[in-house]
Amino acid sequence: MRDRADFAAVRDAAHWVRELLDELGLPAAPMTTGSRGLHLVVPLDGRHDFDEVRRFAHDVAEPAASRHPDRLTTAARKQHRADRLYLDVQRNGYAQTAVAPYTVRARPGAPVAVPLAWKQVDDPSLDARRWSIADAVDQARTEPWGDLLCRGRSLGPARRRLDDMRS
């Protein structure tokens, strides 16, 4: 398991990407992966096809990494990352696996991917394997995402803001 200092970088990255998504008018919900990182889930309204969503995720990661070039990267190859944290938008691809909320991972201790409230991301004891099958139900009862997923957004306005930001 990554140590707590390593996971602090993951928490920082999640906040930086959230700030950018806020600027674009898109809410984001954090979720542990049950492995090594955090996912940010953005509820969409279903108007955009897979390729548009994938391209948008990639296009958001680029300015996020450029704002923190010493800490973040979109370089897929490890030899190009140095000590920077990889923003993995490849999960938004064909034939890629995704971790659904409350998925038990096949790892020692049976860690579970759980939705989080943003205040939980700030907890210095948080890591991606914090919850197990023994206590994930308790986390589910807190309803950390509330009704966020019921309010899907269109990418149109966010795409225009992102394009303006990039030009």
XYZ file of C-alpha atoms in Angstrom:
167
model
C 0.000 0.000 0.000
C 1.164 3.513 -0.722
C 2.138 5.407 2.379
C 0.146 8.350 3.709
C 2.602 10.900 2.271
C 2.068 9.470 -1.210
C -1.684 9.610 -0.778
C -1.491 13.264 0.243
C -0.456 13.931 -3.360
C -3.547 12.056 -4.552
C -5.761 14.162 -2.286
C -4.115 17.363 -3.544
C -4.622 16.312 -7.159
C -8.298 15.555 -6.515
C -8.785 19.046 -5.100
C -6.968 20.691 -8.014
C -9.058 18.846 -10.588
C -12.199 19.671 -8.625
C -11.260 23.376 -8.678
C -10.900 23.227 -12.445
C -14.209 21.393 -12.834
C -15.842 24.036 -10.602
C -14.517 26.727 -12.958
C -16.128 24.808 -15.801
C -19.447 24.612 -13.937
C -19.316 20.850 -13.389
C -19.793 19.198 -10.008
C -17.508 16.306 -9.131
C -17.884 13.553 -6.567
C -14.835 11.752 -5.138
C -14.583 8.007 -4.687
C -11.803 5.808 -3.384
C -10.699 3.138 -5.833
C -10.046 0.462 -3.234
C -6.562 0.244 -4.704
C -4.245 3.248 -5.033
C -6.172 6.357 -5.963
C -9.312 8.415 -6.171
C -11.834 8.729 -8.971
C -13.743 11.925 -9.629
C -17.236 11.235 -10.941
C -18.986 13.963 -12.915
C -22.728 13.396 -13.417
C -23.685 13.967 -17.052
C -27.097 14.152 -18.690
C -26.455 11.518 -21.363
C -26.562 13.909 -24.318
C -22.943 13.332 -25.244
C -21.517 10.208 -26.773
C -18.660 8.168 -25.442
C -16.030 9.807 -27.655
C -17.067 13.328 -26.630
C -16.900 12.449 -22.940
C -13.530 10.741 -23.306
C -12.090 13.703 -25.242
C -13.452 16.117 -22.641
C -11.869 14.156 -19.763
C -8.532 14.229 -21.569
C -8.885 17.930 -22.349
C -9.591 18.718 -18.671
C -6.571 16.725 -17.488
C -4.176 18.733 -19.669
C -4.754 22.157 -18.031
C -4.933 20.508 -14.600
C -1.469 19.073 -15.177
C -0.159 22.310 -16.705
C -1.249 24.267 -13.619
C 0.873 21.959 -11.445
C 3.598 20.707 -13.812
C 5.945 19.698 -11.002
C 3.243 17.569 -9.323
C 0.894 16.272 -12.048
C 1.233 14.690 -15.483
C -0.836 13.092 -18.206
C 2.137 11.083 -19.491
C 1.031 7.459 -19.651
C 4.568 6.037 -19.743
C 6.182 5.773 -16.340
C 9.588 6.855 -17.639
C 8.050 10.224 -18.627
C 6.383 10.894 -15.273
C 9.370 11.393 -12.947
C 7.903 11.908 -9.460
C 4.678 13.415 -10.743
C 1.238 11.945 -10.138
C -0.452 10.514 -13.220
C -3.932 11.808 -14.021
C -5.352 8.613 -15.472
C -8.035 9.541 -17.959
C -7.449 6.266 -19.783
C -10.182 4.690 -17.649
C -12.507 6.655 -19.956
C -11.758 4.303 -22.854
C -13.038 1.309 -24.720
C -12.112 -2.023 -23.142
C -10.971 -0.304 -19.942
C -12.105 -1.462 -16.565
C -13.903 0.911 -14.262
C -14.535 0.510 -10.585
C -18.159 0.939 -9.583
C -19.107 2.333 -6.169
C -18.986 -0.287 -3.423
C -16.955 -2.738 -5.483
C -14.899 -5.104 -3.344
C -11.377 -5.278 -4.739
C -9.404 -8.508 -4.963
C -6.649 -7.296 -2.656
C -5.541 -8.199 0.854
C -8.092 -7.001 3.400
C -10.887 -6.861 0.773
C -10.800 -3.063 0.309
C -13.914 -1.449 -1.149
C -14.245 1.474 -3.555
C -16.507 3.940 -1.758
C -18.070 7.305 -2.582
C -16.835 10.121 -0.346
C -17.934 13.537 0.770
C -15.340 16.189 -0.076
C -14.617 16.829 3.615
C -13.484 13.197 3.882
C -10.859 13.782 1.191
C -9.176 16.231 3.573
C -8.712 13.578 6.269
C -4.952 12.880 6.519
C -5.668 9.272 7.459
C -7.553 8.660 4.205
C -6.117 6.273 1.669
C -7.659 4.376 -1.236
C -8.011 1.189 0.802
C -9.537 2.787 3.898
C -12.860 0.888 3.724
C -13.316 -2.867 3.672
C -16.322 -5.146 3.417
C -16.515 -4.855 7.207
C -17.321 -1.130 7.244
C -18.266 0.007 3.716
C -21.974 -0.276 4.545
C -21.486 2.323 7.284
C -20.010 4.679 4.676
C -22.920 3.985 2.305
C -25.403 5.004 4.992
C -23.853 8.483 5.112
C -25.011 9.071 1.509
C -21.838 11.017 0.697
C -22.973 12.037 -2.785
C -26.492 13.000 -1.710
C -28.568 13.774 -4.791
C -25.583 14.847 -6.911
C -26.018 12.036 -9.421
C -29.628 13.092 -10.020
C -28.453 16.376 -11.511
C -26.628 15.369 -14.689
C -25.082 18.205 -16.655
C -24.484 18.860 -20.312
C -20.874 19.197 -21.411
C -21.740 22.008 -23.855
C -21.255 25.008 -21.538
C -18.270 23.369 -19.826
C -16.670 22.628 -23.221
C -17.040 26.269 -24.251
C -15.481 27.473 -20.967
C -12.642 24.984 -21.342
C -11.984 26.025 -24.936
C -11.917 29.703 -23.866
C -9.555 28.836 -21.043
C -7.198 26.986 -23.393
C -7.088 29.738 -26.043
